[in-house]
């Protein structure tokens, strides 16, 4: 990964209503849920790739130290003070960031959300990594594919306010009827913390001794759950699946704690979010329903009635392909 710039609070007076930025001096801030998470570090690599491709664009990779809306608000206020040209944020809360992001837009800063969105008033456009409906179906299908006679499954999610995880779980529940005999017995939250996720996964196996699968739609939770299953001696009894990084899940695939999982490519996601922010910040494209916007090598997205779009379908990783991807992200 090329050098990414990590931000701390900086107090610099903010300007008002700056015009669209020229590409040669553009600063795009990639605001993540929290620093130190491999998924977002891979996204930063993609953002830098886009910046190199465009030319003259500085990527500011930043975020709070924990997955809180309060931490992101502090980071965004700092970026407003520094008069960045665009903010692309993966939000910890749908609504809490809106007032701060509205302030950013009032100061001429382009605002897009990606991965985990903010309410429509708080951004100009949102880039989903995939179709929410397809992701919701995928995470239950990955469990059901290995339970031909049905069984008990549980969900280990991130936080109760995580926009994307909540939407995917809702979409999963909508299609549950398509998977006969599959019963969701519990949903718990690990707050995207490895130790809490581990404890929650252990608790699920203790509370539900007949549990067949844990679905974790979070890259932190799925790794912790796989470790909990291994430590409990339940490999072969409880299958861990959901959304994870190949580099972090390779061991779980090898041990058998996970038979398969899915994810989009976070490098592609960071790349696409940067391309989207650049297109809007330079006014090469306008955020409006029906707009077709180029996101470089990933093709073209079309904004829906809420100015949101999907990047691509999720991809399944298993023993047949994990070695090819574990060195990438």
Short mmCIF file of N, CA and C in Angstrom, two decimals, residues 193-279:
data_model
loop_
_atom_site.label_atom_id
_atom_site.label_comp_id
_atom_site.label_asym_id
_atom_site.label_seq_id
_atom_site.Cartn_x
_atom_site.Cartn_y
_atom_site.Cartn_z
N UNK A 193 -15.67 -5.57 17.80
CA UNK A 193 -14.52 -5.76 18.68
C UNK A 193 -14.22 -7.26 18.73
N UNK A 194 -12.95 -7.63 18.53
CA UNK A 194 -12.61 -9.04 18.43
C UNK A 194 -12.93 -9.80 19.71
N UNK A 195 -12.59 -9.22 20.86
CA UNK A 195 -12.82 -9.95 22.11
C UNK A 195 -14.30 -10.10 22.43
N UNK A 196 -15.08 -9.05 22.21
CA UNK A 196 -16.52 -9.16 22.49
C UNK A 196 -17.19 -10.11 21.49
N UNK A 197 -16.77 -10.03 20.23
CA UNK A 197 -17.35 -10.94 19.23
C UNK A 197 -17.05 -12.39 19.58
N UNK A 198 -15.84 -12.64 20.07
CA UNK A 198 -15.46 -14.00 20.48
C UNK A 198 -16.37 -14.47 21.62
N UNK A 199 -16.57 -13.60 22.60
CA UNK A 199 -17.43 -13.98 23.74
C UNK A 199 -18.86 -14.21 23.29
N UNK A 200 -19.36 -13.38 22.40
CA UNK A 200 -20.74 -13.55 21.93
C UNK A 200 -20.89 -14.87 21.15
N UNK A 201 -19.89 -15.21 20.33
CA UNK A 201 -19.95 -16.48 19.59
C UNK A 201 -19.91 -17.66 20.56
N UNK A 202 -19.06 -17.57 21.56
CA UNK A 202 -19.00 -18.63 22.56
C UNK A 202 -20.34 -18.76 23.28
N UNK A 203 -20.94 -17.61 23.60
CA UNK A 203 -22.24 -17.62 24.26
C UNK A 203 -23.32 -18.26 23.41
N UNK A 204 -23.27 -18.02 22.10
CA UNK A 204 -24.25 -18.63 21.20
C UNK A 204 -24.17 -20.15 21.25
N UNK A 205 -22.95 -20.68 21.23
CA UNK A 205 -22.79 -22.14 21.24
C UNK A 205 -23.22 -22.74 22.57
N UNK A 206 -23.04 -21.97 23.65
CA UNK A 206 -23.47 -22.47 24.96
C UNK A 206 -24.99 -22.40 25.11
N UNK A 207 -25.58 -21.34 24.59
CA UNK A 207 -27.04 -21.17 24.70
C UNK A 207 -27.81 -22.07 23.75
N UNK A 208 -27.17 -22.44 22.66
CA UNK A 208 -27.84 -23.26 21.64
C UNK A 208 -26.94 -24.44 21.28
N UNK A 209 -26.95 -25.48 22.08
CA UNK A 209 -26.03 -26.62 21.86
C UNK A 209 -26.24 -27.34 20.54
N UNK A 210 -27.37 -27.16 19.90
CA UNK A 210 -27.64 -27.79 18.60
C UNK A 210 -27.34 -26.85 17.44
N UNK A 211 -26.68 -25.73 17.73
CA UNK A 211 -26.40 -24.72 16.70
C UNK A 211 -25.58 -25.33 15.56
N UNK A 212 -25.99 -25.03 14.32
CA UNK A 212 -25.30 -25.57 13.14
C UNK A 212 -24.41 -24.56 12.43
N UNK A 213 -24.76 -23.29 12.55
CA UNK A 213 -23.98 -22.28 11.81
C UNK A 213 -24.07 -20.93 12.49
N UNK A 214 -22.99 -20.16 12.40
CA UNK A 214 -22.97 -18.76 12.82
C UNK A 214 -22.74 -17.91 11.58
N UNK A 215 -23.64 -16.96 11.35
CA UNK A 215 -23.51 -16.04 10.22
C UNK A 215 -23.04 -14.70 10.76
N UNK A 216 -21.85 -14.27 10.36
CA UNK A 216 -21.31 -12.99 10.82
C UNK A 216 -21.12 -12.07 9.61
N UNK A 217 -21.99 -11.10 9.41
CA UNK A 217 -21.84 -10.20 8.25
C UNK A 217 -20.88 -9.05 8.54
N UNK A 218 -19.77 -9.37 9.17
CA UNK A 218 -18.77 -8.37 9.53
C UNK A 218 -17.41 -9.03 9.56
N UNK A 219 -16.40 -8.36 9.03
CA UNK A 219 -15.08 -8.97 8.90
C UNK A 219 -14.41 -9.20 10.25
N UNK A 220 -14.79 -8.43 11.27
CA UNK A 220 -14.25 -8.66 12.61
C UNK A 220 -14.94 -9.86 13.24
N UNK A 221 -16.26 -9.88 13.17
CA UNK A 221 -17.03 -10.93 13.83
C UNK A 221 -16.78 -12.31 13.26
N UNK A 222 -16.61 -12.43 11.95
CA UNK A 222 -16.48 -13.76 11.35
C UNK A 222 -15.16 -14.41 11.78
N UNK A 223 -14.10 -13.63 11.89
CA UNK A 223 -12.81 -14.17 12.34
C UNK A 223 -12.90 -14.61 13.80
N UNK A 224 -13.51 -13.77 14.63
CA UNK A 224 -13.65 -14.10 16.04
C UNK A 224 -14.52 -15.34 16.23
N UNK A 225 -15.59 -15.44 15.45
CA UNK A 225 -16.48 -16.60 15.57
C UNK A 225 -15.77 -17.88 15.15
N UNK A 226 -14.98 -17.82 14.09
CA UNK A 226 -14.24 -19.00 13.65
C UNK A 226 -13.26 -19.47 14.73
N UNK A 227 -12.61 -18.50 15.38
CA UNK A 227 -11.68 -18.86 16.46
C UNK A 227 -12.43 -19.47 17.64
N UNK A 228 -13.60 -18.91 17.95
CA UNK A 228 -14.40 -19.45 19.06
C UNK A 228 -14.84 -20.87 18.77
N UNK A 229 -15.22 -21.15 17.54
CA UNK A 229 -15.63 -22.51 17.16
C UNK A 229 -14.45 -23.47 17.27
N UNK A 230 -13.28 -23.04 16.81
CA UNK A 230 -12.09 -23.90 16.90
C UNK A 230 -11.74 -24.18 18.36
N UNK A 231 -11.75 -23.12 19.18
CA UNK A 231 -11.38 -23.27 20.59
C UNK A 231 -12.40 -24.14 21.34
N UNK A 232 -13.64 -24.12 20.90
CA UNK A 232 -14.68 -24.93 21.55
C UNK A 232 -14.66 -26.39 21.06
N UNK A 233 -13.77 -26.70 20.09
CA UNK A 233 -13.71 -28.05 19.56
C UNK A 233 -14.92 -28.42 18.73
N UNK A 234 -15.52 -27.40 18.08
CA UNK A 234 -16.76 -27.66 17.34
C UNK A 234 -16.58 -27.53 15.82
N UNK A 235 -15.35 -27.63 15.34
CA UNK A 235 -15.16 -27.66 13.88
C UNK A 235 -15.84 -28.91 13.34
N UNK A 236 -16.63 -28.71 12.28
CA UNK A 236 -17.41 -29.82 11.74
C UNK A 236 -18.82 -29.87 12.29
N UNK A 237 -19.03 -29.23 13.44
CA UNK A 237 -20.38 -29.15 14.01
C UNK A 237 -21.01 -27.79 13.74
N UNK A 238 -20.23 -26.70 13.93
CA UNK A 238 -20.74 -25.35 13.71
C UNK A 238 -19.94 -24.71 12.58
N UNK A 239 -20.61 -24.37 11.50
CA UNK A 239 -19.96 -23.74 10.36
C UNK A 239 -20.08 -22.23 10.48
N UNK A 240 -18.96 -21.53 10.36
CA UNK A 240 -18.96 -20.06 10.42
C UNK A 240 -18.93 -19.51 9.00
N UNK A 241 -19.85 -18.61 8.72
CA UNK A 241 -19.89 -18.01 7.39
C UNK A 241 -20.33 -16.57 7.51
N UNK A 242 -20.44 -15.90 6.40
CA UNK A 242 -20.81 -14.50 6.39
C UNK A 242 -19.91 -13.70 5.48
N UNK A 243 -19.45 -12.54 5.96
CA UNK A 243 -18.63 -11.64 5.15
C UNK A 243 -17.28 -11.45 5.82
N UNK A 244 -16.19 -11.75 5.12
CA UNK A 244 -14.86 -11.64 5.71
C UNK A 244 -13.81 -11.39 4.66
N UNK A 245 -12.58 -11.18 5.13
CA UNK A 245 -11.45 -10.95 4.24
C UNK A 245 -10.71 -12.26 3.98
N UNK A 246 -10.35 -12.56 2.75
CA UNK A 246 -9.61 -13.79 2.46
C UNK A 246 -8.33 -13.91 3.28
N UNK A 247 -7.61 -12.81 3.46
CA UNK A 247 -6.34 -12.87 4.21
C UNK A 247 -6.58 -13.25 5.66
N UNK A 248 -7.69 -12.83 6.22
CA UNK A 248 -7.98 -13.11 7.63
C UNK A 248 -8.73 -14.43 7.81
N UNK A 249 -9.37 -14.92 6.76
CA UNK A 249 -10.18 -16.14 6.89
C UNK A 249 -9.50 -17.37 6.30
N UNK A 250 -8.30 -17.22 5.75
CA UNK A 250 -7.63 -18.36 5.12
C UNK A 250 -7.43 -19.50 6.12
N UNK A 251 -7.03 -19.16 7.34
CA UNK A 251 -6.82 -20.19 8.36
C UNK A 251 -8.09 -20.91 8.72
N UNK A 252 -9.21 -20.17 8.77
CA UNK A 252 -10.50 -20.78 9.10
C UNK A 252 -10.96 -21.73 8.00
N UNK A 253 -10.67 -21.36 6.75
CA UNK A 253 -11.00 -22.25 5.64
C UNK A 253 -10.14 -23.51 5.72
N UNK A 254 -8.87 -23.33 6.01
CA UNK A 254 -7.95 -24.47 6.09
C UNK A 254 -8.33 -25.42 7.22
N UNK A 255 -8.73 -24.85 8.37
CA UNK A 255 -9.07 -25.69 9.53
C UNK A 255 -10.44 -26.34 9.39
N UNK A 256 -11.29 -25.76 8.55
CA UNK A 256 -12.64 -26.28 8.40
C UNK A 256 -13.65 -25.56 9.27
N UNK A 257 -13.19 -24.55 10.07
CA UNK A 257 -14.14 -23.78 10.88
C UNK A 257 -15.12 -23.02 10.00
N UNK A 258 -14.67 -22.67 8.79
CA UNK A 258 -15.55 -22.04 7.80
C UNK A 258 -15.44 -22.80 6.48
N UNK A 259 -16.58 -23.15 5.94
CA UNK A 259 -16.58 -23.85 4.64
C UNK A 259 -16.55 -22.85 3.49
N UNK A 260 -17.13 -21.69 3.69
CA UNK A 260 -17.14 -20.66 2.65
C UNK A 260 -17.61 -19.35 3.26
N UNK A 261 -17.28 -18.26 2.61
CA UNK A 261 -17.76 -16.94 3.01
C UNK A 261 -17.75 -16.06 1.77
N UNK A 262 -18.22 -14.84 1.92
CA UNK A 262 -18.31 -13.96 0.75
C UNK A 262 -17.83 -12.56 1.13
N UNK A 263 -17.47 -11.82 0.16
CA UNK A 263 -17.13 -10.40 0.34
C UNK A 263 -16.96 -9.80 -1.05
N UNK A 264 -17.16 -8.54 -1.13
CA UNK A 264 -16.74 -7.83 -2.33
C UNK A 264 -15.28 -7.50 -2.12
N UNK A 265 -14.68 -6.96 -3.10
CA UNK A 265 -13.28 -6.62 -3.01
C UNK A 265 -13.15 -5.21 -2.41
N UNK A 266 -12.63 -5.08 -1.18
CA UNK A 266 -12.54 -3.75 -0.57
C UNK A 266 -11.60 -2.83 -1.32
N UNK A 267 -10.62 -3.39 -2.02
CA UNK A 267 -9.75 -2.54 -2.84
C UNK A 267 -10.59 -1.87 -3.93
N UNK A 268 -11.44 -2.68 -4.57
CA UNK A 268 -12.33 -2.12 -5.59
C UNK A 268 -13.29 -1.09 -4.99
N UNK A 269 -13.75 -1.36 -3.75
CA UNK A 269 -14.72 -0.45 -3.12
C UNK A 269 -14.09 0.91 -2.81
N UNK A 270 -12.89 0.90 -2.25
CA UNK A 270 -12.20 2.17 -1.99
C UNK A 270 -11.88 2.91 -3.27
N UNK A 271 -11.49 2.13 -4.29
CA UNK A 271 -11.23 2.72 -5.61
C UNK A 271 -12.50 3.39 -6.16
N UNK A 272 -13.61 2.67 -6.10
CA UNK A 272 -14.86 3.18 -6.67
C UNK A 272 -15.38 4.39 -5.91
N UNK A 273 -15.27 4.36 -4.58
CA UNK A 273 -15.75 5.49 -3.77
C UNK A 273 -14.94 6.74 -4.10
N UNK A 274 -13.65 6.57 -4.31
CA UNK A 274 -12.79 7.71 -4.65
C UNK A 274 -13.14 8.26 -6.03
N UNK A 275 -13.35 7.34 -6.98
CA UNK A 275 -13.74 7.78 -8.31
C UNK A 275 -15.07 8.54 -8.28
N UNK A 276 -16.03 8.03 -7.49
CA UNK A 276 -17.33 8.71 -7.37
C UNK A 276 -17.16 10.10 -6.77
N UNK A 277 -16.40 10.19 -5.67
CA UNK A 277 -16.18 11.48 -5.03
C UNK A 277 -15.50 12.46 -5.99
N UNK A 278 -14.55 11.97 -6.75
CA UNK A 278 -13.84 12.84 -7.70
C UNK A 278 -14.76 13.34 -8.80
N UNK A 279 -15.58 12.45 -9.32
CA UNK A 279 -16.52 12.84 -10.39
C UNK A 279 -17.45 13.95 -9.90
#
